[in-house]
PDB file of C-alpha atoms in Angstrom:
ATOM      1  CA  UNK M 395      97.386  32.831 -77.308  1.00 46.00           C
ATOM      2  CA  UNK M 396      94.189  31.238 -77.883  1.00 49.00           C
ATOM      3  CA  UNK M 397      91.214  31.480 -74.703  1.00 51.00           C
ATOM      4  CA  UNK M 398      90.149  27.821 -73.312  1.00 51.00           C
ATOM      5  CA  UNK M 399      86.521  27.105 -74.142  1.00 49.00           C
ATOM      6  CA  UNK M 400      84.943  25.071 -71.133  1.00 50.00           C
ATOM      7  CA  UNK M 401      81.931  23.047 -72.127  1.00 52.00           C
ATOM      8  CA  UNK M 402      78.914  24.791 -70.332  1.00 51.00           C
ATOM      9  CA  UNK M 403      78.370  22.733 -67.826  1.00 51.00           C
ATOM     10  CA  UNK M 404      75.066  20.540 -67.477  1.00 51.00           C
ATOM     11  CA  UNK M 405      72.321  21.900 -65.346  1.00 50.00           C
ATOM     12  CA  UNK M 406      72.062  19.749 -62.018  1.00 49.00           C
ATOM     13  CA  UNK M 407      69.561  17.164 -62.272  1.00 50.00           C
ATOM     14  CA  UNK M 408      66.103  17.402 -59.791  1.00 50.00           C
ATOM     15  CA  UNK M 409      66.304  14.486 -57.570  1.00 49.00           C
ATOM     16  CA  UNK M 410      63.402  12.487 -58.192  1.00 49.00           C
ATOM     17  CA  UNK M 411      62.127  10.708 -54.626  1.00 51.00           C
ATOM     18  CA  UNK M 412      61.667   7.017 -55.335  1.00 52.00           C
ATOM     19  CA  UNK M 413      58.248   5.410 -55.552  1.00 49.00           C
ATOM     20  CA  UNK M 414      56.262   4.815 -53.047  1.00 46.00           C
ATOM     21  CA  UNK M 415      54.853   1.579 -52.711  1.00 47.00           C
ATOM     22  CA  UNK M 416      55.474   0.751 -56.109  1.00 49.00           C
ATOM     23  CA  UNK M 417      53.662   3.655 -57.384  1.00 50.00           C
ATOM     24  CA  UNK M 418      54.741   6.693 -59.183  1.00 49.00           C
ATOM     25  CA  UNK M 419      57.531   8.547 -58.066  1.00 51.00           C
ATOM     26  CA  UNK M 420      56.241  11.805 -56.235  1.00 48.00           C
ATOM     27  CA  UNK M 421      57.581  15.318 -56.683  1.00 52.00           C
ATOM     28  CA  UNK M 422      58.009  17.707 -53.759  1.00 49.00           C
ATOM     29  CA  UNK M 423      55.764  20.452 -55.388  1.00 52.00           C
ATOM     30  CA  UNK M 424      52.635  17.696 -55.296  1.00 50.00           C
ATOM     31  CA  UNK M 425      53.820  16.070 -59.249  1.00 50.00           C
ATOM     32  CA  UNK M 426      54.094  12.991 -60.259  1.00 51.00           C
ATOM     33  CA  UNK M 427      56.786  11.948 -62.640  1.00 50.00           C
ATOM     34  CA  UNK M 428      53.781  11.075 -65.317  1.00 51.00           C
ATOM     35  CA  UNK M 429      52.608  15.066 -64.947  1.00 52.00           C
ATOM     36  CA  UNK M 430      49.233  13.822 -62.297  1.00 52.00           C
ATOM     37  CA  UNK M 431      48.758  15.824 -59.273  1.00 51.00           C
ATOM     38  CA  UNK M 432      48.569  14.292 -55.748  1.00 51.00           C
ATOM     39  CA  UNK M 433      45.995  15.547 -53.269  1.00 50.00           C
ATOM     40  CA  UNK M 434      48.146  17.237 -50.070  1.00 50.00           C
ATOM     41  CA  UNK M 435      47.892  15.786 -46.823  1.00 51.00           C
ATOM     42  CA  UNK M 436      47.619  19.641 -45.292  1.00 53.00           C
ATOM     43  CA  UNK M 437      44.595  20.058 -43.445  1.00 53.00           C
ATOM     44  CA  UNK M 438      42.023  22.036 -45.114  1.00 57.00           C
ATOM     45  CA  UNK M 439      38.681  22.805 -42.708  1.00 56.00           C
ATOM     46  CA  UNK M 440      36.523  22.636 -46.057  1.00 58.00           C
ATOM     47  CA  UNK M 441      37.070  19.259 -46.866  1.00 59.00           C
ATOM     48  CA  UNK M 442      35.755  17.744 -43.903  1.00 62.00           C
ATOM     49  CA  UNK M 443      31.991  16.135 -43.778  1.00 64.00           C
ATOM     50  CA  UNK M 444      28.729  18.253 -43.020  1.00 64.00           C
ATOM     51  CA  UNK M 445      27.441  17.812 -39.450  1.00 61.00           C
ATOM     52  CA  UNK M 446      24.347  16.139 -38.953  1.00 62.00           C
ATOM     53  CA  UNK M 447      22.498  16.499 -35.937  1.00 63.00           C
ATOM     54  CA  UNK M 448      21.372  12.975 -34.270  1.00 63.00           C
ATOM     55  CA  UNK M 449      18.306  12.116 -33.714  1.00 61.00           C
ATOM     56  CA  UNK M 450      16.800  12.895 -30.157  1.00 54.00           C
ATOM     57  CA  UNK M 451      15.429   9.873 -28.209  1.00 54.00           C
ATOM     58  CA  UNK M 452      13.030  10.392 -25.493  1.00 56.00           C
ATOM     59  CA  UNK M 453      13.858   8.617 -22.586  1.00 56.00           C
ATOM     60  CA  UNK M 454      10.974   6.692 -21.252  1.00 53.00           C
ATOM     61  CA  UNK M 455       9.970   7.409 -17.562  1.00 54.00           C
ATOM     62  CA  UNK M 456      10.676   4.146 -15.400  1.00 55.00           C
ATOM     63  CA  UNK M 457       7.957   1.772 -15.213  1.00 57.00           C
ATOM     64  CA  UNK M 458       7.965   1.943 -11.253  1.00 61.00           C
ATOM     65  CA  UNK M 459       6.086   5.345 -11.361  1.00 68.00           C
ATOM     66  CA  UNK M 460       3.501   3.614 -12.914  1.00 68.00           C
ATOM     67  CA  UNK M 461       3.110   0.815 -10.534  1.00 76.00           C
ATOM     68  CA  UNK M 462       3.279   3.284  -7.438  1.00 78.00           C
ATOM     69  CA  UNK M 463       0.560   5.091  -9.046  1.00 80.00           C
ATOM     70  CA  UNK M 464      -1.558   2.514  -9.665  1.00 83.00           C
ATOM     71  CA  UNK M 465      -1.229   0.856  -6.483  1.00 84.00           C
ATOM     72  CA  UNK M 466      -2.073   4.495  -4.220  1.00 81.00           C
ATOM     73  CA  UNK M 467      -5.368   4.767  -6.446  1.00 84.00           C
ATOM     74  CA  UNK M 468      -6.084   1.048  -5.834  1.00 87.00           C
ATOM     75  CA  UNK M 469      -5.712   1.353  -1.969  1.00 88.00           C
ATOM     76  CA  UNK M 470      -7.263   4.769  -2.085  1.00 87.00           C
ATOM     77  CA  UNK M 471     -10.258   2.807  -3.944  1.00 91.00           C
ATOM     78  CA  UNK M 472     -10.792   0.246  -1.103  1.00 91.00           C
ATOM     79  CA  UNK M 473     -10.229   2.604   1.364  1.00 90.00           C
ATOM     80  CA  UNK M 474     -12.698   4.588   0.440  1.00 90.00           C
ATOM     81  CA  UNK M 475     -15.296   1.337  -0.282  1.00 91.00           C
ATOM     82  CA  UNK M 476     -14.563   0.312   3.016  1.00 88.00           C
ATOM     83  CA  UNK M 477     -15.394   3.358   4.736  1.00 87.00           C
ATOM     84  CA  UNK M 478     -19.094   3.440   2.961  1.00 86.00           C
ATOM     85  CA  UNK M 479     -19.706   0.453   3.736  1.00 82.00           C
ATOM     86  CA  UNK M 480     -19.118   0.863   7.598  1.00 78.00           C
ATOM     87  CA  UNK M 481     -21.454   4.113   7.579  1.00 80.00           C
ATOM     88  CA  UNK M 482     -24.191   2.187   5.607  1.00 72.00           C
ATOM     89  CA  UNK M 483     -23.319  -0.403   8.230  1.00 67.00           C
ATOM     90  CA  UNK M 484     -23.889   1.365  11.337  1.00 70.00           C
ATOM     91  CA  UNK M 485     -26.637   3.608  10.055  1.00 67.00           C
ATOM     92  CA  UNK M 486     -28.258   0.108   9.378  1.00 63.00           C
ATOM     93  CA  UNK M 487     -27.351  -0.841  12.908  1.00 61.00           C
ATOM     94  CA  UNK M 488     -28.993   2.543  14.440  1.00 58.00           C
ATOM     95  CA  UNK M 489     -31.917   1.834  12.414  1.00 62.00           C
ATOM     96  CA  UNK M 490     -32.894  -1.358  12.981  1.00 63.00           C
ATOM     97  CA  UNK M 491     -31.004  -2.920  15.608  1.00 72.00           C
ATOM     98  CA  UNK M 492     -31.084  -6.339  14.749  1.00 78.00           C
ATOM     99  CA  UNK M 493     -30.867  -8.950  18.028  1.00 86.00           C
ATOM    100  CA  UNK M 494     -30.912 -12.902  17.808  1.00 89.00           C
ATOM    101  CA  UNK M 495     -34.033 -14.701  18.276  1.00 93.00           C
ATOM    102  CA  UNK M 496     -34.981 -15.750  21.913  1.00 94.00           C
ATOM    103  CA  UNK M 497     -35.680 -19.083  22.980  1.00 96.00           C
ATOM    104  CA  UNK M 498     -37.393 -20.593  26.031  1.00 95.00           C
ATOM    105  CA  UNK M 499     -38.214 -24.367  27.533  1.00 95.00           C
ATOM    106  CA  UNK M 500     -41.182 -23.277  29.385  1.00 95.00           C
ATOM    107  CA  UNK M 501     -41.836 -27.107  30.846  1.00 95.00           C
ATOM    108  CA  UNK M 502     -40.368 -30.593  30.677  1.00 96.00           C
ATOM    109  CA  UNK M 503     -42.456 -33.944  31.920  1.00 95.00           C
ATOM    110  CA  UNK M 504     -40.613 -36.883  32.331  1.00 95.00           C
ATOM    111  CA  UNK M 505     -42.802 -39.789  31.412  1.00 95.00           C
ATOM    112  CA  UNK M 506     -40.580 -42.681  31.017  1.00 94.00           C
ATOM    113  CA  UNK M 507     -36.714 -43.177  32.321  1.00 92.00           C
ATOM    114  CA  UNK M 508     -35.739 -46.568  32.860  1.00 92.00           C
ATOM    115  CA  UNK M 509     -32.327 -47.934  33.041  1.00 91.00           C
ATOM    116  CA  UNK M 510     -32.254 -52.294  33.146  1.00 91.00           C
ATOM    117  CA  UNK M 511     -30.093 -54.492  33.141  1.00 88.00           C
ATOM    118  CA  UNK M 512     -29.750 -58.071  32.840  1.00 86.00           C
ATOM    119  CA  UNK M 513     -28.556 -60.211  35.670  1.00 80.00           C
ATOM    120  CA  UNK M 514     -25.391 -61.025  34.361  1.00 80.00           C
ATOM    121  CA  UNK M 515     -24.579 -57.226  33.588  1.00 77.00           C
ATOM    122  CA  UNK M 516     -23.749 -58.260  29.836  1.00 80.00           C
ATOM    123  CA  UNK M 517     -26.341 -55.847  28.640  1.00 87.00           C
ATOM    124  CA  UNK M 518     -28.299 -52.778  29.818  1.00 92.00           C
ATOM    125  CA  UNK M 519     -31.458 -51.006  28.105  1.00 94.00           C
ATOM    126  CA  UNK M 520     -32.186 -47.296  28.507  1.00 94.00           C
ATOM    127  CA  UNK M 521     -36.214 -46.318  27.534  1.00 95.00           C
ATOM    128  CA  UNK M 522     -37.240 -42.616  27.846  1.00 95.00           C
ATOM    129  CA  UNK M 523     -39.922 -40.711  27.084  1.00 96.00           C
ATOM    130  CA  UNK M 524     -40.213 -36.717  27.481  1.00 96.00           C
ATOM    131  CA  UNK M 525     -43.054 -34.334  26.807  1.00 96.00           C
ATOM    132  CA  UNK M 526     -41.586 -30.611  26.220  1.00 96.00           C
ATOM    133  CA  UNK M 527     -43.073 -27.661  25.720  1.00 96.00           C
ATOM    134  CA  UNK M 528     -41.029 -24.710  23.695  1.00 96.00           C
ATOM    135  CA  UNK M 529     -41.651 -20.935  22.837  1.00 96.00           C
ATOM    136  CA  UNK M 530     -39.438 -18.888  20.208  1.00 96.00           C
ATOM    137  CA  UNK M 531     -39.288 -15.316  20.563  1.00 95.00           C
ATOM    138  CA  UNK M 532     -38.281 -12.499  17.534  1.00 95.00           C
ATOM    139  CA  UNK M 533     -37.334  -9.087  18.899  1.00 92.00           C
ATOM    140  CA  UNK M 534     -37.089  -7.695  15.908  1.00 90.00           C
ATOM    141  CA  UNK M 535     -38.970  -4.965  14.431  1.00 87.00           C
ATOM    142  CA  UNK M 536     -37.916  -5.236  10.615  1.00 85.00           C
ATOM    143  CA  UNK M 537     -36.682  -8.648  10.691  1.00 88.00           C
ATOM    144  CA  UNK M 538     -38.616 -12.002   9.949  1.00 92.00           C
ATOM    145  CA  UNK M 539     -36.345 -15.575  10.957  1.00 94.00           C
ATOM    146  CA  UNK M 540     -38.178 -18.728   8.675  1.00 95.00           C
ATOM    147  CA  UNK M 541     -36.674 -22.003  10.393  1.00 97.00           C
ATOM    148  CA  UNK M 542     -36.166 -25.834   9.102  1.00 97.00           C
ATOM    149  CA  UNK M 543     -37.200 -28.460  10.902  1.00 97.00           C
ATOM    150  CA  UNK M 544     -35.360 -28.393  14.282  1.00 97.00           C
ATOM    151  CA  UNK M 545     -33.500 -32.026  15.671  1.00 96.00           C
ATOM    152  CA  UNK M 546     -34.405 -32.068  19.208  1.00 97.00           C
ATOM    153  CA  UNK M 547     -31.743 -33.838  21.793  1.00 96.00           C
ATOM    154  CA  UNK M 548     -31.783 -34.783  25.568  1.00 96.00           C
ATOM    155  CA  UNK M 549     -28.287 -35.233  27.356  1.00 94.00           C
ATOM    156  CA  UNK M 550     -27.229 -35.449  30.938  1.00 93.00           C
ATOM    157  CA  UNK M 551     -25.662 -32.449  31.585  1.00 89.00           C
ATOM    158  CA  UNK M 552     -22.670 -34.416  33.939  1.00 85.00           C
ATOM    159  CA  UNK M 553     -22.077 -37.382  31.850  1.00 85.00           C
ATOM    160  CA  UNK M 554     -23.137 -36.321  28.124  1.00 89.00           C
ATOM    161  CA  UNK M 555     -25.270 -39.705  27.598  1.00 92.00           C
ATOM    162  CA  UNK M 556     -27.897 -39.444  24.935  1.00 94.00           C
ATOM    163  CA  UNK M 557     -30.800 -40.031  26.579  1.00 94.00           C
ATOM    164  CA  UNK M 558     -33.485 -39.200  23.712  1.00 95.00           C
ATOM    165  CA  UNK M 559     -34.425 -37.241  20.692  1.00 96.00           C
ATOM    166  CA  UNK M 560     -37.379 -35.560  18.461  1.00 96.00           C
ATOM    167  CA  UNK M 561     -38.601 -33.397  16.093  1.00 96.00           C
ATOM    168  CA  UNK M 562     -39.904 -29.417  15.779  1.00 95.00           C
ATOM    169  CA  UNK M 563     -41.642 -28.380  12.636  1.00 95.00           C
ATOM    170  CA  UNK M 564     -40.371 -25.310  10.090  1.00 97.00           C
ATOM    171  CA  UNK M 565     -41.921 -22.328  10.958  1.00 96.00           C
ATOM    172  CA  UNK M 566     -41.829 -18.618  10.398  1.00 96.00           C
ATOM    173  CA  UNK M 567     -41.347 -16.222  13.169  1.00 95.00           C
ATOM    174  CA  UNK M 568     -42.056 -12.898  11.881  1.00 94.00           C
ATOM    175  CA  UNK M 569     -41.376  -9.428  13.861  1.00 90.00           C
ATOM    176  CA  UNK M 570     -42.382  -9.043  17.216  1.00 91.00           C
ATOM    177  CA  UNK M 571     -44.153 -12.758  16.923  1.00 93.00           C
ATOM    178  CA  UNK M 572     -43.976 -15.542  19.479  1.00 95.00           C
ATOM    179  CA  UNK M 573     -44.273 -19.040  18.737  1.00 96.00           C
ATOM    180  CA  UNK M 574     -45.138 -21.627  21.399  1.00 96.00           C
ATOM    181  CA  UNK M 575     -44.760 -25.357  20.338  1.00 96.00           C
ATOM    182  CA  UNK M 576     -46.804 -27.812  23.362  1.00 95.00           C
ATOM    183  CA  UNK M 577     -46.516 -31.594  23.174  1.00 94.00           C
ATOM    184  CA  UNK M 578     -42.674 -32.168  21.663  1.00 95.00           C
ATOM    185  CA  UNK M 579     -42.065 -35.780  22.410  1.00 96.00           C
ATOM    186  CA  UNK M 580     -38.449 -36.926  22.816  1.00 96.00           C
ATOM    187  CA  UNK M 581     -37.492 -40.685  23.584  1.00 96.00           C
ATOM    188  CA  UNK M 582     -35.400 -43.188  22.582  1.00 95.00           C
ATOM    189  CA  UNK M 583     -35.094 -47.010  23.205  1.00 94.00           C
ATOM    190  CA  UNK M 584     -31.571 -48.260  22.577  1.00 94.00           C
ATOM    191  CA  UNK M 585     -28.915 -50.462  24.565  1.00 93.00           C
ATOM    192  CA  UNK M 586     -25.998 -49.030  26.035  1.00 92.00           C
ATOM    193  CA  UNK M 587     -22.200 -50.324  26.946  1.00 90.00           C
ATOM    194  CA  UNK M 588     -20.554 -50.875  30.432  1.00 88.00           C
ATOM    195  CA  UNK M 589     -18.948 -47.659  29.885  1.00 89.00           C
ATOM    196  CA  UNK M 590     -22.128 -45.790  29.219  1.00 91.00           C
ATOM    197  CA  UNK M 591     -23.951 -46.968  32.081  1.00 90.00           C
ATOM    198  CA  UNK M 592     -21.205 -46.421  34.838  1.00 89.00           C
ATOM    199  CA  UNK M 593     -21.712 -42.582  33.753  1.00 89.00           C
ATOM    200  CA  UNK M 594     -25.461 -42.893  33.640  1.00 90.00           C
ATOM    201  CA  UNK M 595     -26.381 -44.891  36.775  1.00 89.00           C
ATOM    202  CA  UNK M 596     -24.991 -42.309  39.562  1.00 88.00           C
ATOM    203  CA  UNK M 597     -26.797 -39.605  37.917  1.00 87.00           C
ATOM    204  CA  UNK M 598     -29.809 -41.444  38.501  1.00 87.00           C
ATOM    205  CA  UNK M 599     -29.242 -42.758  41.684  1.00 86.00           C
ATOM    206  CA  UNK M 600     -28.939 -38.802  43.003  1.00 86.00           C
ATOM    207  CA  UNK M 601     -31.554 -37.620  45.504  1.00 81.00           C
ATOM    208  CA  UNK M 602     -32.511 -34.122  43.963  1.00 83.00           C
ATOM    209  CA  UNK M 603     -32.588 -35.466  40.472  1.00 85.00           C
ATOM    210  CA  UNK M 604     -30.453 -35.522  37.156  1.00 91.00           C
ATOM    211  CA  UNK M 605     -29.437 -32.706  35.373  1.00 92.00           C
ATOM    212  CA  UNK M 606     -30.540 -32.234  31.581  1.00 94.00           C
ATOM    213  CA  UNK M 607     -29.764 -30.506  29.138  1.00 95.00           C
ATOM    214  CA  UNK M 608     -31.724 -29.709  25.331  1.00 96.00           C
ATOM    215  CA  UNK M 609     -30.263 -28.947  22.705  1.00 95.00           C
ATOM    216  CA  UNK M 610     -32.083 -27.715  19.222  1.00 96.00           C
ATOM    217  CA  UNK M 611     -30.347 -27.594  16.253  1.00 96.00           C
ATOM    218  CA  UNK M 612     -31.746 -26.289  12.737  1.00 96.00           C
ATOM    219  CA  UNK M 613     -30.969 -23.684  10.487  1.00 95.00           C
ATOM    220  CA  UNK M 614     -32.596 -20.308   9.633  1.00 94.00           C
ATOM    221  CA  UNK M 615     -32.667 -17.745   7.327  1.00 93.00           C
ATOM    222  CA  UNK M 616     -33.103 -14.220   8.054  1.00 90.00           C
ATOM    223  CA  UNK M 617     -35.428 -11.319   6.027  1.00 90.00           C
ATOM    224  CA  UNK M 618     -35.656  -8.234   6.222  1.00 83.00           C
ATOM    225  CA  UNK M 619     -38.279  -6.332   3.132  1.00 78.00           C
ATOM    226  CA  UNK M 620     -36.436  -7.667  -0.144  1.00 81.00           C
ATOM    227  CA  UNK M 621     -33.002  -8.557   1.547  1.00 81.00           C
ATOM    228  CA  UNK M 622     -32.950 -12.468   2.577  1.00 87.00           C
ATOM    229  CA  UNK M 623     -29.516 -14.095   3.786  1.00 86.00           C
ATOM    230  CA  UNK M 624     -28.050 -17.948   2.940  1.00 89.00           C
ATOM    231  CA  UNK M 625     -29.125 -20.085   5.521  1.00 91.00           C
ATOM    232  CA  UNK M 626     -26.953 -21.089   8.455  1.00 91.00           C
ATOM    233  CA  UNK M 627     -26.779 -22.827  10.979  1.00 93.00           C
ATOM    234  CA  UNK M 628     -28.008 -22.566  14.870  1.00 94.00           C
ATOM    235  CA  UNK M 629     -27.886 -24.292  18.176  1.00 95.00           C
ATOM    236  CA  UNK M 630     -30.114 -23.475  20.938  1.00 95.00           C
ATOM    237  CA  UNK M 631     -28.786 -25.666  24.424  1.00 95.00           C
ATOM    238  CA  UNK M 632     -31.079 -25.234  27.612  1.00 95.00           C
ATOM    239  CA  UNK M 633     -29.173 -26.530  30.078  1.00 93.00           C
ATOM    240  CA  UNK M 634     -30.069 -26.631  33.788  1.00 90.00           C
ATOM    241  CA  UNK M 635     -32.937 -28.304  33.840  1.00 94.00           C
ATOM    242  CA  UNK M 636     -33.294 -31.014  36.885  1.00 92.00           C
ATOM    243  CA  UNK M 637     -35.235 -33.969  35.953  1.00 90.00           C
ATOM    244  CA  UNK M 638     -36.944 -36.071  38.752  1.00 88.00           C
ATOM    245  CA  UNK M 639     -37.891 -39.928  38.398  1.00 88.00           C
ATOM    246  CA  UNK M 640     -41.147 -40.494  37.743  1.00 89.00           C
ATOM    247  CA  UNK M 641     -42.938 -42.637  40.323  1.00 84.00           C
ATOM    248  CA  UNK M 642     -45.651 -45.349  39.210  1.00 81.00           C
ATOM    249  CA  UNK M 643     -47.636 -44.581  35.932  1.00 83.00           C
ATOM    250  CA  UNK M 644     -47.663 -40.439  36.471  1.00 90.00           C
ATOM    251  CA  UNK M 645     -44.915 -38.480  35.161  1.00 92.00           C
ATOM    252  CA  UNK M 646     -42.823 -35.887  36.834  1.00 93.00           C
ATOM    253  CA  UNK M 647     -42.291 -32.428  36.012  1.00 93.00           C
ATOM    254  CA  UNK M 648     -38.972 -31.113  35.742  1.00 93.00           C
ATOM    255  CA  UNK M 649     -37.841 -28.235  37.667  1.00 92.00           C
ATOM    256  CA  UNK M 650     -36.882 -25.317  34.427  1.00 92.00           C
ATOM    257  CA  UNK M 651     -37.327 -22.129  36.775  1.00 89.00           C
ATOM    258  CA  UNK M 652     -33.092 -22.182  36.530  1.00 85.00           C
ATOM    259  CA  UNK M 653     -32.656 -23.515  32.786  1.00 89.00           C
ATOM    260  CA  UNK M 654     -31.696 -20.735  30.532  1.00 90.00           C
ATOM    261  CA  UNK M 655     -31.104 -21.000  26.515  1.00 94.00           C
ATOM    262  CA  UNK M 656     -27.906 -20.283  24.530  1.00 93.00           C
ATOM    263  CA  UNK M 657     -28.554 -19.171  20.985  1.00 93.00           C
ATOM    264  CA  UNK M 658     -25.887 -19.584  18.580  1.00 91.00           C
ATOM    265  CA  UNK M 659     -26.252 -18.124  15.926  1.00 81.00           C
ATOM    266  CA  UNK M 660     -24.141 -15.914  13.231  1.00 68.00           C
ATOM    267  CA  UNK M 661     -25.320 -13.810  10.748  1.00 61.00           C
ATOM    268  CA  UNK M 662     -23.620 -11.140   8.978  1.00 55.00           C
ATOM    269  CA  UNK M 663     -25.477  -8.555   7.813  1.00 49.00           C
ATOM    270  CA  UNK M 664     -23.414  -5.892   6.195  1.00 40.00           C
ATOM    271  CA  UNK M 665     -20.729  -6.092   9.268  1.00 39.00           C
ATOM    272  CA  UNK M 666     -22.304  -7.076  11.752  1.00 42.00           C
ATOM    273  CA  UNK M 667     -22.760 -10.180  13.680  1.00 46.00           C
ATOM    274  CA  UNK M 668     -25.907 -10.903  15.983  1.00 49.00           C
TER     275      UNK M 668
END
């Protein structure tokens, strides 16, 4: 009996896993079915990029610091100004001691004072004519005052009616100097209302006299060596004066023994005010 020959049998074929994507059809051991190699997706620490260190950025201080700083210098700067210039102020002061020029009416004559008025009261005239005489004083040792031309006013002190002006000439009054001006006319010749005279006439009609008042007004500058100030202004008012009537063709002489001058004047020099 004869032995059965099997046909060898056919090795089993590698399954091939289908394309992906449309691409190649991929092995399991990394091959392609054309023989190319595919990269693995293992991780592998070498292939990964170099490390690059980033830039460092300075961060910029806030701009607030600044400001703070520059405002506590500022203040410490003016601070510091004004504190010099109060000690040069008061060692000025201690120095020189600078007081406001004095002023005196040393006599009034009244030569003319006439109130009229017409018979049907529609119209009243007022004529006056004063003769004053004025001294200016300067205390000051290291201080010179140079004046403008001074206006010159007469007022009733009750009523405030302009009763006549003048003149004073510019002068200079240097330190420790004393100016007398004799023979300052003030008068005036106008017409006055109803109201004006109804203030006026009691003032005259009073037995001990009307009260006057003068007021100067100019302005001055003040030196002192090579220093010299802007020129300002200044009032001088000499009020309580008592005027009397005059009787006939002689004048009167006011009574000044209780009239006593306001100066007003302001100057600054460094910081202070005299």
């Amino acid at each position: 009996m004869s032995d059965k020959v099997f046909p060898s049998a056919k090795p089993a074929a590698t399954a091939v896993p289908p394309a992906v994507n449309g691409g190649a059809p991929v092995n399991t051991n990394g091959t392609t079915a054309n023989g190319g190699t595919t990269k693995s997706h293992l991780y592998n620490p070498t292939s990964r990029p170099p490390y690059l260190p980033q830039p460092y950025h300075r961060r910029h201080r806030p701009r607030r610091n600044y400001c703070c700083c520059c405002c506590f210098w500022t203040i410490l700067i003016i601070l510091i100004l004004a504190l010099l210039v109060a000690i040069a102020g008061s060692v000025f002061y201690v120095l020189y001691r600078p007081n406001r020029p004095s002023f005196t009416l040393a006599s009034l004559r009244i030569h003319r004072l006439n109130l009229t008025t017409t018979a049907d009261s529609s119209s009243s005239h007022l004529s006056t004519l004063f003769n004053l005489t004025i001294s200016s004083k300067n205390p000051n040792s290291h201080l010179s005052f140079s004046y403008d031309p001074f206006v010159v006013s007469c007022v009733s002190s009750n009523s405030d009616v302009f009763i006549g002006n003048g003149t004073l000439p510019a002068f200079v009054s240097n330190s420790k100097n004393e100016t007398t001006f004799k023979g300052v006319v003030v008068t005036t010749s106008i017409d006055l209302d109803a109201e004006t005279v109804n203030n006026l006439r009691p003032d005259l009609k009073k037995k001990n006299g009307i009260l006057l008042k003068v007021q100067m007004d100019t302005k001055v500058t003040v030196k002192m060596g090579g220093l010299k100030s802007k020129k300002v202004g200044i009032r001088v008012s000499c009020d309580g004066v008592k005027g009397v009537l005059p009787k006939g063709k002689s004048p009167s002489l006011a009574n000044v023994s209780g009239a006593k001058c306001k100066v007003d004047l302001r100057i600054k020099i460094w910081r202070w005010t005299f």
